């Protein structure tokens, strides 16, 4: 029997096709696990060990058991009424779960997981449970209910910040989204069952989640062969799935007459308005044209200064630690004047993080006439967090003024997304700068790889790794400059 497991639902939230491939794919076609994913596993295991090494209450440890024996030990422990059980295994019908924790409450148990990430996501005042955590703890709760051992639908996460985050599975998720997490779980469970029973066929879809997935190579080949719509920037799985029956490929999209799909003021495709359909058709026409060139879709006004600074940070999200602020400055538009400066927080200490942030802040303050360019809201988000952690470095008003045009420009949000079109699969800085001919010195450059190098630098202190981190960051800064120059040369269409 193929069981529906919590980790299967976790994967399904990111990509249903991943579940299909993990169940039925040819294992010889799997890519090697990326070092970053291995790092995540290592960190998860280490964090769980640390957490359970300093318990707030005694617990029964079942981690030495496996399989059916672990399941038997778990059931016996619950029947005895053990207050807290660590490393459990529970099963009912076609559901199988390995909750990290089962805690006695009233006459039953609630399940919990230990996560080396934050228990919630989103801005602090609007933070909410993570769906991929919710479906896991919901499955444990479902099993407990089927066994007659549940103390209610309020499982919990022990997170990286040392908090217990309770997931109220029955509560509406918000004013705009009255659905409960339990109903989302039911939807995921039904889909997983269909995938396992092979009554539904999933398709790969190009997305950021693919980059760290072990089916990447095979899926990309399949997507290219199918001329899949998700290979257009911004056209993801959900839009592809409503278009695909009538417009199956990029080539087909390039050739449609959008007015043929109008129904009143809307299109026949739920969730896709007439403007969006035209925008994607323009993208399809661009990539299928004989000599595709990027262009400006509306005029862009970029600030002018003799001094330009290209800025990029590196963050270890698992430790919430900003370890590097990199800047390339260029004078009078001359590339020969470029100079790279880095502020590196070399150890995982708040003192070092604050010091690097203060030096980076001082660097920009010493260049009041510079226009600062960065790519994505990431820099501003993390500098806001740093300012909150180290309020002596600068005031909120100073920070906000730094991130307000014309002092600085988020090239991704304010320019690339709003006013440009590219014949590429996505608008990441890697994709666009490579399209413009830029080459990273590293053979495998990525933010995820940099986090993994930083972890190894902390572990073994090898200067070659430190240099690799700095070179990568310098290249990211330079890529931002290459992109700015590329945008300045784009024709308006
Ligand atoms: S590579 Fe992408 S589409 Fe393919 S299984 Fe992985 S996440 Fe899904």
Tab-separated table of C-alpha atoms and ligand atoms in Angstrom:
chain	number	residue	atom	x	y	z
A	1	UNK	CA	0.000	0.000	0.000
A	2	UNK	CA	1.247	3.491	-0.835
A	3	UNK	CA	0.648	5.715	2.175
A	4	UNK	CA	0.023	9.436	2.115
A	5	UNK	CA	2.733	10.934	4.300
A	6	UNK	CA	3.299	14.357	5.790
A	7	UNK	CA	6.435	14.958	3.702
A	8	UNK	CA	4.459	14.082	0.558
A	9	UNK	CA	1.971	16.846	1.371
A	10	UNK	CA	4.843	19.241	2.131
A	11	UNK	CA	6.231	18.621	-1.381
A	12	UNK	CA	2.781	18.795	-2.966
A	13	UNK	CA	2.292	22.371	-1.711
A	14	UNK	CA	5.408	23.377	-3.689
A	15	UNK	CA	4.809	21.180	-6.745
A	16	UNK	CA	2.285	18.355	-7.299
A	17	UNK	CA	4.483	16.952	-10.081
A	18	UNK	CA	7.253	16.398	-7.559
A	19	UNK	CA	4.960	13.931	-5.760
A	20	UNK	CA	4.312	12.066	-9.007
A	21	UNK	CA	8.005	11.913	-9.817
A	22	UNK	CA	9.012	10.801	-6.327
A	23	UNK	CA	6.415	8.022	-6.444
A	24	UNK	CA	6.726	6.852	-10.032
A	25	UNK	CA	9.713	8.597	-11.655
A	26	UNK	CA	12.746	6.698	-12.914
A	27	UNK	CA	15.292	7.012	-10.064
A	28	UNK	CA	18.180	6.918	-12.556
A	29	UNK	CA	16.913	10.237	-13.949
A	30	UNK	CA	17.232	12.026	-10.614
A	31	UNK	CA	19.816	14.758	-10.283
A	32	UNK	CA	22.187	14.675	-7.351
A	33	UNK	CA	20.906	16.349	-4.221
A	34	UNK	CA	22.184	19.905	-4.159
A	35	UNK	CA	24.648	20.859	-1.391
A	36	UNK	CA	22.167	23.516	-0.271
A	37	UNK	CA	19.402	20.955	0.236
A	38	UNK	CA	21.863	18.756	2.137
A	39	UNK	CA	22.700	21.741	4.302
A	40	UNK	CA	19.003	22.247	5.049
A	41	UNK	CA	18.694	18.624	6.135
A	42	UNK	CA	21.812	18.869	8.307
A	43	UNK	CA	20.585	22.067	9.903
A	44	UNK	CA	17.146	20.546	10.528
A	45	UNK	CA	18.627	17.496	12.238
A	46	UNK	CA	21.089	19.557	14.292
A	47	UNK	CA	18.377	21.971	15.400
A	48	UNK	CA	16.099	19.117	16.453
A	49	UNK	CA	18.950	17.580	18.447
A	50	UNK	CA	19.737	20.913	20.146
A	51	UNK	CA	16.093	21.506	20.981
A	52	UNK	CA	15.626	18.098	22.548
A	53	UNK	CA	18.942	18.317	24.423
A	54	UNK	CA	17.520	21.149	26.536
A	55	UNK	CA	13.888	20.156	27.069
A	56	UNK	CA	11.524	22.284	29.100
A	57	UNK	CA	9.905	19.088	30.378
A	58	UNK	CA	10.886	15.398	30.488
A	59	UNK	CA	9.953	13.314	27.474
A	60	UNK	CA	9.905	9.770	26.192
A	61	UNK	CA	12.482	9.386	23.419
A	62	UNK	CA	11.489	6.916	20.681
A	63	UNK	CA	14.213	7.994	18.235
A	64	UNK	CA	16.058	4.694	18.569
A	65	UNK	CA	13.117	2.789	17.082
A	66	UNK	CA	12.091	2.591	13.437
A	67	UNK	CA	9.183	1.404	11.287
A	68	UNK	CA	6.510	-0.835	12.804
A	69	UNK	CA	8.335	-1.070	16.140
A	70	UNK	CA	8.345	2.707	16.483
A	71	UNK	CA	4.631	2.765	15.673
A	72	UNK	CA	3.926	0.112	18.313
A	73	UNK	CA	5.995	1.971	20.917
A	74	UNK	CA	4.136	5.206	20.092
A	75	UNK	CA	0.716	3.619	20.530
A	76	UNK	CA	1.751	1.987	23.816
A	77	UNK	CA	3.126	5.313	25.061
A	78	UNK	CA	-0.102	7.149	24.222
A	79	UNK	CA	-2.178	4.445	25.887
A	80	UNK	CA	-0.019	4.798	29.024
A	81	UNK	CA	-0.631	8.544	28.889
A	82	UNK	CA	3.019	9.679	28.514
A	83	UNK	CA	3.008	13.497	28.788
A	84	UNK	CA	5.436	14.136	25.907
A	85	UNK	CA	6.668	11.711	23.248
A	86	UNK	CA	9.579	12.542	20.949
A	87	UNK	CA	10.116	10.989	17.477
A	88	UNK	CA	6.795	9.221	17.102
A	89	UNK	CA	5.143	7.282	14.284
A	90	UNK	CA	1.392	7.070	13.790
A	91	UNK	CA	-0.775	5.496	11.130
A	92	UNK	CA	-4.473	5.190	10.287
A	93	UNK	CA	-6.095	4.015	7.053
A	94	UNK	CA	-3.889	5.323	4.220
A	95	UNK	CA	-2.243	8.057	6.328
A	96	UNK	CA	1.202	7.703	7.856
A	97	UNK	CA	3.005	10.352	9.875
A	98	UNK	CA	6.208	10.780	11.856
A	99	UNK	CA	5.484	13.715	14.176
A	100	UNK	CA	8.504	14.981	16.070
A	101	UNK	CA	6.326	15.458	19.143
A	102	UNK	CA	3.087	14.188	20.637
A	103	UNK	CA	1.942	16.043	23.717
A	104	UNK	CA	-0.777	14.914	26.069
A	105	UNK	CA	-3.582	17.408	26.430
A	106	UNK	CA	-6.863	16.787	28.249
A	107	UNK	CA	-7.873	13.255	27.238
A	108	UNK	CA	-5.863	13.053	24.042
A	109	UNK	CA	-2.795	14.230	22.170
A	110	UNK	CA	-1.761	17.123	19.949
A	111	UNK	CA	1.064	16.726	17.452
A	112	UNK	CA	3.962	19.063	16.796
A	113	UNK	CA	7.008	19.396	14.587
A	114	UNK	CA	10.392	20.981	15.270
A	115	UNK	CA	11.360	23.283	12.399
A	116	UNK	CA	14.656	25.023	11.743
A	117	UNK	CA	12.719	27.889	10.125
A	118	UNK	CA	10.284	30.458	11.385
A	119	UNK	CA	6.886	29.048	12.395
A	120	UNK	CA	5.101	31.802	10.469
A	121	UNK	CA	5.627	33.834	7.332
A	122	UNK	CA	4.825	37.347	6.129
A	123	UNK	CA	5.301	40.751	7.756
A	124	UNK	CA	5.283	40.707	11.556
A	125	UNK	CA	1.874	42.332	12.031
A	126	UNK	CA	0.303	40.109	9.351
A	127	UNK	CA	2.249	36.905	9.901
A	128	UNK	CA	0.397	33.660	9.312
A	129	UNK	CA	1.023	29.915	9.436
A	130	UNK	CA	2.998	28.347	6.613
A	131	UNK	CA	0.836	26.115	4.456
A	132	UNK	CA	3.606	23.547	3.925
A	133	UNK	CA	3.971	23.163	7.710
A	134	UNK	CA	0.185	23.236	8.219
A	135	UNK	CA	-0.531	20.280	5.921
A	136	UNK	CA	2.014	18.180	7.786
A	137	UNK	CA	0.681	18.811	11.277
A	138	UNK	CA	-2.871	18.517	9.920
A	139	UNK	CA	-2.100	15.008	8.677
A	140	UNK	CA	-0.841	14.015	12.147
A	141	UNK	CA	-4.016	15.496	13.638
A	142	UNK	CA	-6.129	13.560	11.152
A	143	UNK	CA	-4.400	10.305	12.137
A	144	UNK	CA	-4.923	11.060	15.846
A	145	UNK	CA	-8.623	11.717	15.171
A	146	UNK	CA	-8.975	8.434	13.296
A	147	UNK	CA	-7.287	6.647	16.210
A	148	UNK	CA	-9.654	8.351	18.674
A	149	UNK	CA	-6.678	9.999	20.382
A	150	UNK	CA	-6.924	13.616	19.256
A	151	UNK	CA	-7.202	16.500	21.710
A	152	UNK	CA	-8.344	18.910	19.004
A	153	UNK	CA	-7.199	20.601	15.819
A	154	UNK	CA	-4.544	22.805	17.389
A	155	UNK	CA	-1.159	21.231	16.549
A	156	UNK	CA	2.011	23.260	17.004
A	157	UNK	CA	5.446	24.118	15.621
A	158	UNK	CA	8.546	24.648	17.759
A	159	UNK	CA	10.466	27.042	15.585
A	160	UNK	CA	14.000	28.389	15.141
A	161	UNK	CA	13.185	31.413	17.339
A	162	UNK	CA	12.391	29.157	20.297
A	163	UNK	CA	8.661	29.877	19.999
A	164	UNK	CA	5.740	27.506	20.085
A	165	UNK	CA	3.419	28.530	17.226
A	166	UNK	CA	-0.033	26.967	17.519
A	167	UNK	CA	-1.761	26.231	14.212
A	168	UNK	CA	-5.500	26.591	14.691
A	169	UNK	CA	-6.609	24.402	11.817
A	170	UNK	CA	-10.308	25.265	12.062
A	171	UNK	CA	-9.967	29.068	12.081
A	172	UNK	CA	-10.567	31.102	8.908
A	173	UNK	CA	-7.243	32.234	7.434
A	174	UNK	CA	-8.320	35.851	7.068
A	175	UNK	CA	-11.028	38.248	5.966
A	176	UNK	CA	-10.166	37.742	2.313
A	177	UNK	CA	-9.609	34.025	2.741
A	178	UNK	CA	-12.335	32.533	4.950
A	179	UNK	CA	-11.130	28.992	4.239
A	180	UNK	CA	-9.549	27.146	7.155
A	181	UNK	CA	-6.187	25.391	7.038
A	182	UNK	CA	-8.124	22.168	7.602
A	183	UNK	CA	-9.987	22.695	4.360
A	184	UNK	CA	-6.691	23.392	2.539
A	185	UNK	CA	-5.351	20.191	4.042
A	186	UNK	CA	-8.395	18.262	2.794
A	187	UNK	CA	-7.767	19.625	-0.702
A	188	UNK	CA	-4.085	18.607	-0.625
A	189	UNK	CA	-4.943	15.187	0.770
A	190	UNK	CA	-7.500	14.566	-2.004
A	191	UNK	CA	-4.955	15.604	-4.646
A	192	UNK	CA	-2.230	13.410	-3.131
A	193	UNK	CA	-4.599	10.437	-3.144
A	194	UNK	CA	-5.403	11.023	-6.818
A	195	UNK	CA	-1.705	11.241	-7.672
A	196	UNK	CA	-0.889	8.055	-5.771
A	197	UNK	CA	-3.843	6.244	-7.385
A	198	UNK	CA	-2.762	7.612	-10.779
A	199	UNK	CA	-6.238	8.973	-11.459
A	200	UNK	CA	-4.781	12.390	-12.156
A	201	UNK	CA	-1.843	13.312	-14.337
A	202	UNK	CA	0.443	16.103	-13.168
A	203	UNK	CA	2.647	18.222	-15.392
A	204	UNK	CA	5.914	19.932	-14.556
A	205	UNK	CA	5.798	23.722	-14.344
A	206	UNK	CA	8.837	25.997	-14.458
A	207	UNK	CA	9.248	27.965	-11.226
A	208	UNK	CA	11.807	29.104	-8.682
A	209	UNK	CA	11.179	25.943	-6.650
A	210	UNK	CA	12.631	23.859	-9.513
A	211	UNK	CA	16.178	25.125	-9.016
A	212	UNK	CA	16.826	23.016	-5.918
A	213	UNK	CA	14.720	20.032	-7.027
A	214	UNK	CA	16.308	16.673	-7.888
A	215	UNK	CA	14.102	16.316	-10.992
A	216	UNK	CA	15.302	19.608	-12.466
A	217	UNK	CA	17.148	18.294	-15.532
A	218	UNK	CA	14.404	15.907	-16.650
A	219	UNK	CA	11.615	18.410	-16.062
A	220	UNK	CA	13.392	21.160	-17.999
A	221	UNK	CA	13.826	18.841	-20.985
A	222	UNK	CA	10.182	17.918	-20.861
A	223	UNK	CA	9.048	21.535	-20.565
A	224	UNK	CA	11.197	22.586	-23.513
A	225	UNK	CA	9.997	19.689	-25.665
A	226	UNK	CA	6.388	20.573	-24.827
A	227	UNK	CA	6.982	24.302	-25.475
A	228	UNK	CA	5.252	24.684	-22.118
A	229	UNK	CA	3.588	27.978	-21.257
A	230	UNK	CA	5.323	28.155	-17.862
A	231	UNK	CA	8.555	28.913	-19.712
A	232	UNK	CA	7.215	32.447	-20.123
A	233	UNK	CA	8.143	34.869	-17.312
A	234	UNK	CA	5.326	35.277	-14.783
A	235	UNK	CA	3.134	32.562	-16.281
A	236	UNK	CA	3.097	29.938	-13.552
A	237	UNK	CA	1.362	26.642	-12.968
A	238	UNK	CA	-2.075	27.997	-12.045
A	239	UNK	CA	-2.347	30.243	-15.117
A	240	UNK	CA	-0.954	27.526	-17.381
A	241	UNK	CA	-3.544	25.083	-16.067
A	242	UNK	CA	-6.463	27.354	-16.996
A	243	UNK	CA	-5.025	28.156	-20.431
A	244	UNK	CA	-3.628	24.830	-21.499
A	245	UNK	CA	-6.769	23.154	-22.905
A	246	UNK	CA	-7.321	25.918	-25.454
A	247	UNK	CA	-3.811	27.341	-25.748
A	248	UNK	CA	-1.400	24.462	-25.162
A	249	UNK	CA	1.968	25.982	-26.120
A	250	UNK	CA	3.954	29.201	-26.323
A	251	UNK	CA	3.790	29.005	-30.108
A	252	UNK	CA	0.012	28.670	-30.001
A	253	UNK	CA	-0.215	31.642	-27.630
A	254	UNK	CA	1.891	33.745	-29.976
A	255	UNK	CA	-0.616	33.106	-32.748
A	256	UNK	CA	-3.967	33.639	-31.015
A	257	UNK	CA	-6.292	36.547	-31.566
A	258	UNK	CA	-6.932	37.658	-27.931
A	259	UNK	CA	-10.337	39.135	-28.845
A	260	UNK	CA	-11.481	35.615	-29.764
A	261	UNK	CA	-11.247	34.700	-26.067
A	262	UNK	CA	-13.242	37.618	-24.687
A	263	UNK	CA	-16.561	37.182	-22.909
A	264	UNK	CA	-17.885	40.669	-22.196
A	265	UNK	CA	-15.205	42.564	-20.297
A	266	UNK	CA	-13.492	39.361	-19.199
A	267	UNK	CA	-11.734	36.500	-20.915
A	268	UNK	CA	-12.985	32.924	-20.973
A	269	UNK	CA	-10.059	32.022	-18.682
A	270	UNK	CA	-10.921	32.371	-14.965
A	271	UNK	CA	-8.467	34.670	-13.170
A	272	UNK	CA	-6.855	35.968	-16.378
A	273	UNK	CA	-8.048	39.398	-17.500
A	274	UNK	CA	-7.838	40.747	-21.080
A	275	UNK	CA	-4.729	42.862	-20.304
A	276	UNK	CA	-2.926	39.910	-18.776
A	277	UNK	CA	-3.763	37.726	-21.779
A	278	UNK	CA	-2.390	40.379	-24.141
A	279	UNK	CA	0.737	40.803	-21.983
A	280	UNK	CA	1.502	37.078	-22.095
A	281	UNK	CA	0.789	36.960	-25.794
A	282	UNK	CA	3.321	39.756	-26.326
A	283	UNK	CA	5.845	37.692	-24.344
A	284	UNK	CA	5.061	34.633	-26.451
A	285	UNK	CA	5.487	36.650	-29.647
A	286	UNK	CA	8.786	37.998	-28.392
A	287	UNK	CA	10.342	34.624	-27.559
A	288	UNK	CA	9.141	33.021	-30.803
A	289	UNK	CA	10.333	35.882	-33.008
A	290	UNK	CA	13.375	35.183	-35.232
A	291	UNK	CA	15.757	37.577	-33.472
A	292	UNK	CA	14.278	38.275	-30.066
A	293	UNK	CA	15.512	41.479	-28.442
A	294	UNK	CA	14.408	42.904	-25.082
A	295	UNK	CA	12.623	46.238	-25.131
A	296	UNK	CA	11.085	48.953	-22.975
A	297	UNK	CA	7.320	48.660	-22.834
A	298	UNK	CA	7.034	52.172	-21.381
A	299	UNK	CA	9.442	55.085	-20.894
A	300	UNK	CA	11.842	54.855	-17.972
A	301	UNK	CA	13.462	57.743	-16.192
A	302	UNK	CA	16.579	56.758	-14.266
A	303	UNK	CA	18.338	59.223	-11.950
A	304	UNK	CA	21.665	60.588	-13.157
A	305	UNK	CA	24.737	60.945	-10.979
A	306	UNK	CA	28.518	60.946	-11.431
A	307	UNK	CA	28.642	58.300	-8.760
A	308	UNK	CA	26.665	55.047	-8.980
A	309	UNK	CA	26.722	52.317	-6.346
A	310	UNK	CA	25.573	48.753	-7.068
A	311	UNK	CA	24.548	47.002	-3.885
A	312	UNK	CA	23.876	43.376	-2.959
A	313	UNK	CA	23.586	41.548	0.355
A	314	UNK	CA	23.933	37.889	1.338
A	315	UNK	CA	21.750	36.467	4.104
A	316	UNK	CA	21.661	33.124	5.876
A	317	UNK	CA	17.872	32.886	6.365
A	318	UNK	CA	18.088	29.900	8.664
A	319	UNK	CA	20.079	31.913	11.192
A	320	UNK	CA	18.485	35.203	10.129
A	321	UNK	CA	22.057	36.458	9.800
A	322	UNK	CA	23.125	39.029	7.195
A	323	UNK	CA	26.721	38.069	6.538
A	324	UNK	CA	27.723	40.295	3.647
A	325	UNK	CA	27.033	43.757	2.239
A	326	UNK	CA	28.780	44.297	-1.096
A	327	UNK	CA	29.108	47.490	-3.138
A	328	UNK	CA	30.579	48.306	-6.497
A	329	UNK	CA	30.981	52.004	-7.151
A	330	UNK	CA	31.449	53.504	-10.597
A	331	UNK	CA	32.355	57.095	-11.387
A	332	UNK	CA	31.275	59.074	-14.455
A	333	UNK	CA	29.853	55.954	-16.076
A	334	UNK	CA	33.404	54.598	-16.632
A	335	UNK	CA	33.703	50.863	-15.964
A	336	UNK	CA	37.468	51.267	-15.504
A	337	UNK	CA	36.768	53.193	-12.257
A	338	UNK	CA	34.827	50.338	-10.677
A	339	UNK	CA	35.817	49.470	-7.125
A	340	UNK	CA	34.380	46.697	-4.978
A	341	UNK	CA	33.972	47.108	-1.215
A	342	UNK	CA	32.608	44.421	1.099
A	343	UNK	CA	31.538	44.388	4.735
A	344	UNK	CA	31.692	40.775	5.867
A	345	UNK	CA	30.239	39.539	9.168
A	346	UNK	CA	32.558	36.562	9.371
A	347	UNK	CA	31.016	34.846	12.381
A	348	UNK	CA	27.474	34.105	13.433
A	349	UNK	CA	27.435	36.733	16.140
A	350	UNK	CA	25.104	39.724	16.548
A	351	UNK	CA	28.169	41.845	17.331
A	352	UNK	CA	29.727	41.077	13.944
A	353	UNK	CA	26.422	41.454	12.130
A	354	UNK	CA	25.882	44.855	13.692
A	355	UNK	CA	29.430	45.932	12.925
A	356	UNK	CA	29.127	44.971	9.242
A	357	UNK	CA	25.766	46.738	8.997
A	358	UNK	CA	27.170	49.884	10.664
A	359	UNK	CA	30.149	49.919	8.258
A	360	UNK	CA	27.864	49.435	5.265
A	361	UNK	CA	25.616	52.227	6.497
A	362	UNK	CA	28.662	54.470	6.989
A	363	UNK	CA	29.880	53.638	3.480
A	364	UNK	CA	26.652	54.893	1.891
A	365	UNK	CA	26.423	57.911	4.193
A	366	UNK	CA	29.902	58.930	3.025
A	367	UNK	CA	28.575	59.009	-0.551
A	368	UNK	CA	25.514	61.269	-0.315
A	369	UNK	CA	25.456	62.061	-4.034
A	370	UNK	CA	25.557	58.445	-5.170
A	371	UNK	CA	22.567	56.759	-6.781
A	372	UNK	CA	22.268	53.286	-5.308
A	373	UNK	CA	21.029	50.407	-7.453
A	374	UNK	CA	19.944	47.003	-6.153
A	375	UNK	CA	17.798	44.168	-7.504
A	376	UNK	CA	14.573	43.133	-5.655
A	377	UNK	CA	13.030	44.331	-2.379
A	378	UNK	CA	15.273	41.874	-0.490
A	379	UNK	CA	17.942	44.478	0.379
A	380	UNK	CA	15.433	46.924	1.806
A	381	UNK	CA	13.582	44.189	3.738
A	382	UNK	CA	16.757	42.927	5.395
A	383	UNK	CA	18.111	46.410	6.108
A	384	UNK	CA	14.808	47.220	7.827
A	385	UNK	CA	15.234	44.102	9.955
A	386	UNK	CA	18.832	45.036	10.739
A	387	UNK	CA	17.806	48.549	11.732
A	388	UNK	CA	15.200	47.148	14.099
A	389	UNK	CA	17.808	44.849	15.645
A	390	UNK	CA	20.478	47.595	15.846
A	391	UNK	CA	18.576	50.879	16.198
A	392	UNK	CA	21.746	52.747	17.238
A	393	UNK	CA	23.085	52.469	13.650
A	394	UNK	CA	20.461	54.698	12.016
A	395	UNK	CA	16.923	55.943	12.463
A	396	UNK	CA	13.902	54.552	10.668
A	397	UNK	CA	13.431	57.854	8.808
A	398	UNK	CA	17.062	57.802	7.603
A	399	UNK	CA	16.718	54.239	6.364
A	400	UNK	CA	13.442	54.903	4.555
A	401	UNK	CA	14.932	57.965	2.909
A	402	UNK	CA	17.881	55.876	1.690
A	403	UNK	CA	15.501	53.460	-0.010
A	404	UNK	CA	13.414	56.155	-1.666
A	405	UNK	CA	14.051	57.232	-5.283
A	406	UNK	CA	15.982	59.098	-6.571
A	407	UNK	CA	18.527	58.188	-3.835
A	408	UNK	CA	18.120	54.518	-4.718
A	409	UNK	CA	16.409	52.366	-7.330
A	410	UNK	CA	15.127	48.824	-7.032
A	411	UNK	CA	15.850	47.815	-10.624
A	412	UNK	CA	13.700	44.701	-10.421
A	413	UNK	CA	10.524	46.165	-8.916
A	414	UNK	CA	10.595	49.650	-10.384
A	415	UNK	CA	12.109	49.065	-13.792
A	416	UNK	CA	12.376	45.474	-15.029
A	417	UNK	CA	8.934	44.266	-13.923
A	418	UNK	CA	7.146	47.506	-14.695
A	419	UNK	CA	8.664	48.640	-17.926
A	420	UNK	CA	10.668	45.971	-19.742
A	421	UNK	CA	10.146	42.754	-21.698
A	422	UNK	CA	12.841	40.092	-22.116
A	423	UNK	CA	12.924	36.944	-24.249
A	424	UNK	CA	13.925	34.867	-21.209
A	425	UNK	CA	12.257	32.369	-18.870
A	426	UNK	CA	12.346	34.592	-15.819
A	427	UNK	CA	13.583	37.992	-14.717
A	428	UNK	CA	16.172	36.920	-12.161
A	429	UNK	CA	19.400	38.926	-12.164
A	430	UNK	CA	21.284	35.763	-13.205
A	431	UNK	CA	19.068	35.203	-16.224
A	432	UNK	CA	19.045	38.810	-17.434
A	433	UNK	CA	22.729	39.586	-16.891
A	434	UNK	CA	23.690	36.306	-18.604
A	435	UNK	CA	21.407	37.239	-21.484
A	436	UNK	CA	23.401	40.471	-21.759
A	437	UNK	CA	26.633	38.498	-21.958
A	438	UNK	CA	27.810	38.722	-18.350
A	439	UNK	CA	29.598	35.683	-16.877
A	440	UNK	CA	29.935	34.880	-13.192
A	441	UNK	CA	33.406	33.651	-12.314
A	442	UNK	CA	31.954	30.789	-10.271
A	443	UNK	CA	30.743	27.734	-12.194
A	444	UNK	CA	27.663	27.345	-9.941
A	445	UNK	CA	26.646	30.800	-8.788
A	446	UNK	CA	23.486	31.153	-6.724
A	447	UNK	CA	22.289	32.697	-3.490
A	448	UNK	CA	21.595	29.209	-2.132
A	449	UNK	CA	25.165	28.114	-2.966
A	450	UNK	CA	26.554	31.201	-1.191
A	451	UNK	CA	24.629	30.246	1.973
A	452	UNK	CA	26.133	26.776	1.792
A	453	UNK	CA	29.657	28.197	1.310
A	454	UNK	CA	29.125	30.491	4.283
A	455	UNK	CA	28.117	27.497	6.436
A	456	UNK	CA	31.341	25.739	5.405
A	457	UNK	CA	33.379	28.896	6.019
A	458	UNK	CA	31.979	29.010	9.588
A	459	UNK	CA	32.783	25.321	10.024
A	460	UNK	CA	36.300	25.101	8.625
A	461	UNK	CA	37.482	28.699	8.087
A	462	UNK	CA	39.083	27.989	4.701
A	463	UNK	CA	40.194	31.330	3.114
A	464	UNK	CA	39.420	29.917	-0.374
A	465	UNK	CA	35.769	29.595	0.623
A	466	UNK	CA	35.760	33.149	1.973
A	467	UNK	CA	37.138	34.387	-1.339
A	468	UNK	CA	34.514	32.418	-3.254
A	469	UNK	CA	31.741	34.115	-1.235
A	470	UNK	CA	33.238	37.569	-1.881
A	471	UNK	CA	33.816	36.916	-5.603
A	472	UNK	CA	30.264	35.749	-6.016
A	473	UNK	CA	28.885	38.834	-4.273
A	474	UNK	CA	31.138	41.117	-6.324
A	475	UNK	CA	29.858	39.482	-9.506
A	476	UNK	CA	26.261	39.959	-8.376
A	477	UNK	CA	26.967	43.680	-7.851
A	478	UNK	CA	28.629	43.896	-11.262
A	479	UNK	CA	25.725	42.044	-12.886
A	480	UNK	CA	23.424	44.774	-11.542
A	481	UNK	CA	25.603	47.341	-13.279
A	482	UNK	CA	25.546	45.321	-16.516
A	483	UNK	CA	21.779	45.180	-16.299
A	484	UNK	CA	21.462	48.923	-15.694
A	485	UNK	CA	23.582	49.642	-18.775
A	486	UNK	CA	21.545	47.110	-20.743
A	487	UNK	CA	18.286	48.786	-19.741
A	488	UNK	CA	19.648	52.187	-20.709
A	489	UNK	CA	20.252	50.807	-24.197
A	490	UNK	CA	16.802	49.296	-24.672
A	491	UNK	CA	14.544	50.711	-27.363
A	492	UNK	CA	11.018	51.785	-26.494
A	493	UNK	CA	8.303	49.794	-28.229
B	1	LIG	S1	11.778	20.270	-11.263
B	1	LIG	FE1	10.078	21.675	-10.864
B	1	LIG	S2	8.379	20.864	-12.014
B	1	LIG	FE2	9.874	19.244	-11.859
B	1	LIG	S3	9.255	18.076	-10.062
B	1	LIG	FE3	10.764	19.532	-9.415
B	1	LIG	S4	9.629	21.310	-8.713
B	1	LIG	FE4	8.237	20.066	-9.956
